[in-house]
Amino acid sequence: MAAYLYDRLVTEDEYRQRIRRHRPSSLLPLIAAAAARYSTPERPQPWLESPSLKYTPWALADAARVSLAYGTEHLRSEATERDLLEILAAYSSLKEPTLHGTDEDPIRLRDFMMRLGGEQMPFQAPEFATLARAAALYLHTPFPAHRQPRCMVPGWDTEVFGCPLPDYVGTAQLLWGCALFNAGRFDPAIFDSSEGETFNRVVGRETVLRVVERHFATDVASVKAAEKRTTQNLARVAGGKAAQLRRFTYNPLLGRPAVTGFGPGLLCPSPQLVWRKATPPGIYHTGREHFGPDFLQETGYLFEEYVGRQLRLIPDADVLPEITYRVKRNELQSVDWIVVFDDLVLLVEVKSMMPTENARLGLELGVAETDSKLARAFRQVNATSSQIDQHHPAFAGIPTDRPRQALIVTLEPFPVANANLPHLDLPTADIPTTVVAAHELERLVTLTDTTPSSLLKRAADPQRSTWALNECLNGHEGARNPVLDQGWASYPWATGRLPTPGAT
């Protein structure tokens, strides 16, 4: 069986050569069809039903990347389904530097877990919530009144995407739907089909073709050039480990997931990467490329307000905004939000941070980058808690007769952020503090079978406090999140199913 094709470790070079046996024009359509087959939105993690559990979306996306970046049509064979299964088996046996350490380079569980999370977690994000968050954040969350936007002025989305944000997401949904139900393919000829007029009414043909060309389409030469830049950067930061870490680096298909030159229209070797272009991380990076760092800062302002919108969904809790206070001659700010329950005071600090490439690689530099960002949040929590303890007049309305905890909310998940693993210069929390991602907060505030304050008491448990909050949410019942529902309702395909043109 494929699970035992490699009863040993596989090197990066062997894996790459296994892929290079086959013409990309033969292998890539097989990868795209398999990725579409095992990414059905109606079922969670459908790849668990694949042969020998090898058809994971991250393995398929990497095999496509390698075939595009290193493959050749010259003197290569046709690929079969058996060949693809062997390639995926080789991927699952690739040598992992952390798990196979030496006396000079010992095993570090932290590094392994950071790589594993960076590789797999983005592919397991729920499509509805993640896509809905884009409009909920960028379209329906008002810009803070005390801030003056430089980028996010009316019409900013049309400037960046070439169309309003809803049409951009609608284009991604159409491309995604076509890829899922047509073995990874999108053919603009769908607009000339019997269903074409329906699609044209939802998102106009000219809009779709313009946005696809501007943001989604690429060719083999561009992928090869992007891969070359990535490997050069990796060699600088990772040295001799570069080969073993390559698969954890940026996949060029994440930025441009639809490839020309493989038959009619476009081939999407990894349909999951199509919809990810229209999620907050995708918009975050697209906006940064257009506007520069100002867009990232303004996303941070929006995200603070967005978290407040989510917190206000909690019944029977008072949600207070940031408090300005003075210490001697210094004017300071508290955490971004303070939530007062009958049995708990919750301090909430918001950071629109996402894992960097170095963090996804599990490098010491990545740990330092992550911890330095989280450290500012921990210090803010500790400072606010201290002022409450000292009965500073600005915090007179905050009860001191009940337990106090804190959440640090990030835009994207940070694997093992709460685990008892080595950190670099991360302050000790004065009160139980949990790092959570946006999707965890969105579930927490809609619980119906328990209260958020009851669930958060897990932070006092030495074992459960090291888990991701999502693990503690599993098994609990919740209502629909109206903030996300509003976001989804703004999209062209909101009232229907995922578009399935030409489905067979």
mmCIF file of N, CA, C and O in Angstrom, residues 102-140:
data_model
loop_
_atom_site.group_PDB
_atom_site.id
_atom_site.type_symbol
_atom_site.label_atom_id
_atom_site.label_comp_id
_atom_site.label_asym_id
_atom_site.label_seq_id
_atom_site.Cartn_x
_atom_site.Cartn_y
_atom_site.Cartn_z
ATOM 1 N N THR A 102 20.353 15.871 15.976
ATOM 2 C CA THR A 102 21.628 15.283 16.361
ATOM 3 C C THR A 102 22.073 15.918 17.670
ATOM 4 O O THR A 102 21.414 16.812 18.216
ATOM 5 N N ASP A 103 23.234 15.462 18.185
ATOM 6 C CA ASP A 103 23.744 16.058 19.423
ATOM 7 C C ASP A 103 24.028 17.550 19.232
ATOM 8 O O ASP A 103 23.842 18.357 20.142
ATOM 9 N N GLU A 104 24.468 17.907 18.020
ATOM 10 C CA GLU A 104 24.764 19.307 17.746
ATOM 11 C C GLU A 104 23.501 20.107 17.445
ATOM 12 O O GLU A 104 23.455 21.315 17.622
ATOM 13 N N ASP A 105 22.485 19.428 16.962
ATOM 14 C CA ASP A 105 21.246 20.086 16.569
ATOM 15 C C ASP A 105 20.075 19.276 17.133
ATOM 16 O O ASP A 105 19.441 18.498 16.440
ATOM 17 N N PRO A 106 19.792 19.435 18.415
ATOM 18 C CA PRO A 106 18.831 18.552 19.086
ATOM 19 C C PRO A 106 17.400 18.776 18.622
ATOM 20 O O PRO A 106 17.068 19.782 17.995
ATOM 21 N N ILE A 107 16.568 17.791 18.957
ATOM 22 C CA ILE A 107 15.145 17.866 18.627
ATOM 23 C C ILE A 107 14.497 19.013 19.405
ATOM 24 O O ILE A 107 14.712 19.167 20.607
ATOM 25 N N ARG A 108 13.730 19.831 18.702
ATOM 26 C CA ARG A 108 13.015 20.938 19.352
ATOM 27 C C ARG A 108 11.544 20.821 18.975
ATOM 28 O O ARG A 108 11.162 21.107 17.838
ATOM 29 N N LEU A 109 10.725 20.422 19.923
ATOM 30 C CA LEU A 109 9.307 20.216 19.668
ATOM 31 C C LEU A 109 8.635 21.510 19.248
ATOM 32 O O LEU A 109 7.758 21.519 18.387
ATOM 33 N N ARG A 110 9.055 22.609 19.853
ATOM 34 C CA ARG A 110 8.456 23.904 19.513
ATOM 35 C C ARG A 110 8.587 24.200 18.025
ATOM 36 O O ARG A 110 7.624 24.588 17.361
ATOM 37 N N ASP A 111 9.774 24.012 17.467
ATOM 38 C CA ASP A 111 10.008 24.312 16.058
ATOM 39 C C ASP A 111 9.144 23.431 15.170
ATOM 40 O O ASP A 111 8.567 23.889 14.179
ATOM 41 N N PHE A 112 9.065 22.147 15.525
ATOM 42 C CA PHE A 112 8.258 21.206 14.743
ATOM 43 C C PHE A 112 6.790 21.611 14.747
ATOM 44 O O PHE A 112 6.124 21.619 13.704
ATOM 45 N N MET A 113 6.272 21.963 15.918
ATOM 46 C CA MET A 113 4.863 22.315 16.025
ATOM 47 C C MET A 113 4.553 23.611 15.271
ATOM 48 O O MET A 113 3.478 23.758 14.682
ATOM 49 N N MET A 114 5.480 24.548 15.254
ATOM 50 C CA MET A 114 5.265 25.788 14.502
ATOM 51 C C MET A 114 5.205 25.496 13.005
ATOM 52 O O MET A 114 4.377 26.069 12.281
ATOM 53 N N ARG A 115 6.065 24.606 12.540
ATOM 54 C CA ARG A 115 6.030 24.243 11.117
ATOM 55 C C ARG A 115 4.758 23.487 10.773
ATOM 56 O O ARG A 115 4.128 23.727 9.743
ATOM 57 N N LEU A 116 4.400 22.543 11.618
ATOM 58 C CA LEU A 116 3.211 21.736 11.369
ATOM 59 C C LEU A 116 1.964 22.619 11.307
ATOM 60 O O LEU A 116 1.115 22.474 10.418
ATOM 61 N N GLY A 117 1.864 23.549 12.250
ATOM 62 C CA GLY A 117 0.716 24.445 12.265
ATOM 63 C C GLY A 117 0.680 25.347 11.046
ATOM 64 O O GLY A 117 -0.375 25.553 10.432
ATOM 65 N N GLY A 118 1.838 25.903 10.671
ATOM 66 C CA GLY A 118 1.892 26.772 9.503
ATOM 67 C C GLY A 118 1.573 26.043 8.218
ATOM 68 O O GLY A 118 0.988 26.609 7.291
ATOM 69 N N GLU A 119 1.921 24.762 8.149
ATOM 70 C CA GLU A 119 1.677 23.963 6.955
ATOM 71 C C GLU A 119 0.208 23.566 6.826
ATOM 72 O O GLU A 119 -0.367 23.627 5.733
ATOM 73 N N GLN A 120 -0.413 23.159 7.929
ATOM 74 C CA GLN A 120 -1.716 22.499 7.856
ATOM 75 C C GLN A 120 -2.907 23.357 8.268
ATOM 76 O O GLN A 120 -3.997 23.223 7.689
ATOM 77 N N MET A 121 -2.734 24.224 9.256
ATOM 78 C CA MET A 121 -3.892 24.940 9.798
ATOM 79 C C MET A 121 -4.619 25.817 8.768
ATOM 80 O O MET A 121 -5.854 25.851 8.749
ATOM 81 N N PRO A 122 -3.909 26.541 7.883
ATOM 82 C CA PRO A 122 -4.648 27.376 6.924
ATOM 83 C C PRO A 122 -5.578 26.568 6.025
ATOM 84 O O PRO A 122 -6.633 27.064 5.615
ATOM 85 N N PHE A 123 -5.217 25.321 5.709
ATOM 86 C CA PHE A 123 -6.055 24.496 4.852
ATOM 87 C C PHE A 123 -7.280 23.949 5.590
ATOM 88 O O PHE A 123 -8.190 23.412 4.959
ATOM 89 N N GLN A 124 -7.274 24.036 6.908
ATOM 90 C CA GLN A 124 -8.387 23.500 7.687
ATOM 91 C C GLN A 124 -9.307 24.587 8.224
ATOM 92 O O GLN A 124 -10.207 24.313 9.009
ATOM 93 N N ALA A 125 -9.093 25.834 7.792
ATOM 94 C CA ALA A 125 -9.979 26.914 8.208
ATOM 95 C C ALA A 125 -11.352 26.742 7.571
ATOM 96 O O ALA A 125 -11.453 26.336 6.413
ATOM 97 N N PRO A 126 -12.433 27.041 8.299
ATOM 98 C CA PRO A 126 -13.789 26.906 7.736
ATOM 99 C C PRO A 126 -14.026 27.955 6.658
ATOM 100 O O PRO A 126 -13.804 29.141 6.880
ATOM 101 N N GLU A 127 -14.490 27.506 5.489
ATOM 102 C CA GLU A 127 -14.627 28.416 4.353
ATOM 103 C C GLU A 127 -15.626 29.534 4.638
ATOM 104 O O GLU A 127 -15.340 30.711 4.380
ATOM 105 N N PHE A 128 -16.804 29.190 5.173
ATOM 106 C CA PHE A 128 -17.832 30.205 5.379
ATOM 107 C C PHE A 128 -17.338 31.319 6.294
ATOM 108 O O PHE A 128 -17.385 32.507 5.942
ATOM 109 N N ALA A 129 -16.883 30.956 7.489
ATOM 110 C CA ALA A 129 -16.488 31.971 8.462
ATOM 111 C C ALA A 129 -15.320 32.804 7.954
ATOM 112 O O ALA A 129 -15.285 34.027 8.141
ATOM 113 N N THR A 130 -14.354 32.157 7.308
ATOM 114 C CA THR A 130 -13.164 32.867 6.877
ATOM 115 C C THR A 130 -13.476 33.842 5.749
ATOM 116 O O THR A 130 -12.991 34.979 5.742
ATOM 117 N N LEU A 131 -14.298 33.419 4.790
ATOM 118 C CA LEU A 131 -14.696 34.328 3.719
ATOM 119 C C LEU A 131 -15.622 35.431 4.239
ATOM 120 O O LEU A 131 -15.482 36.604 3.862
ATOM 121 N N ALA A 132 -16.569 35.079 5.093
ATOM 122 C CA ALA A 132 -17.496 36.071 5.635
ATOM 123 C C ALA A 132 -16.754 37.137 6.430
ATOM 124 O O ALA A 132 -17.148 38.311 6.438
ATOM 125 N N ARG A 133 -15.681 36.745 7.093
ATOM 126 C CA ARG A 133 -14.905 37.698 7.899
ATOM 127 C C ARG A 133 -14.323 38.821 7.052
ATOM 128 O O ARG A 133 -14.126 39.941 7.537
ATOM 129 N N ALA A 134 -14.045 38.542 5.783
ATOM 130 C CA ALA A 134 -13.453 39.573 4.923
ATOM 131 C C ALA A 134 -14.385 40.779 4.812
ATOM 132 O O ALA A 134 -13.978 41.928 5.021
ATOM 133 N N ALA A 135 -15.656 40.545 4.482
ATOM 134 C CA ALA A 135 -16.609 41.655 4.385
ATOM 135 C C ALA A 135 -16.952 42.211 5.762
ATOM 136 O O ALA A 135 -17.107 43.428 5.930
ATOM 137 N N ALA A 136 -17.074 41.328 6.755
ATOM 138 C CA ALA A 136 -17.395 41.790 8.106
ATOM 139 C C ALA A 136 -16.332 42.740 8.631
ATOM 140 O O ALA A 136 -16.637 43.720 9.331
ATOM 141 N N LEU A 137 -15.085 42.473 8.271
ATOM 142 C CA LEU A 137 -13.975 43.311 8.738
ATOM 143 C C LEU A 137 -13.805 44.541 7.858
ATOM 144 O O LEU A 137 -13.810 45.682 8.344
ATOM 145 N N TYR A 138 -13.639 44.316 6.554
ATOM 146 C CA TYR A 138 -13.242 45.408 5.663
ATOM 147 C C TYR A 138 -14.413 46.222 5.113
ATOM 148 O O TYR A 138 -14.206 47.336 4.638
ATOM 149 N N LEU A 139 -15.627 45.683 5.167
ATOM 150 C CA LEU A 139 -16.768 46.376 4.571
ATOM 151 C C LEU A 139 -17.724 46.937 5.612
ATOM 152 O O LEU A 139 -18.234 48.049 5.468
ATOM 153 N N HIS A 140 -17.964 46.173 6.705
ATOM 154 C CA HIS A 140 -19.019 46.546 7.643
ATOM 155 C C HIS A 140 -18.509 47.064 8.985
ATOM 156 O O HIS A 140 -19.329 47.498 9.800
#
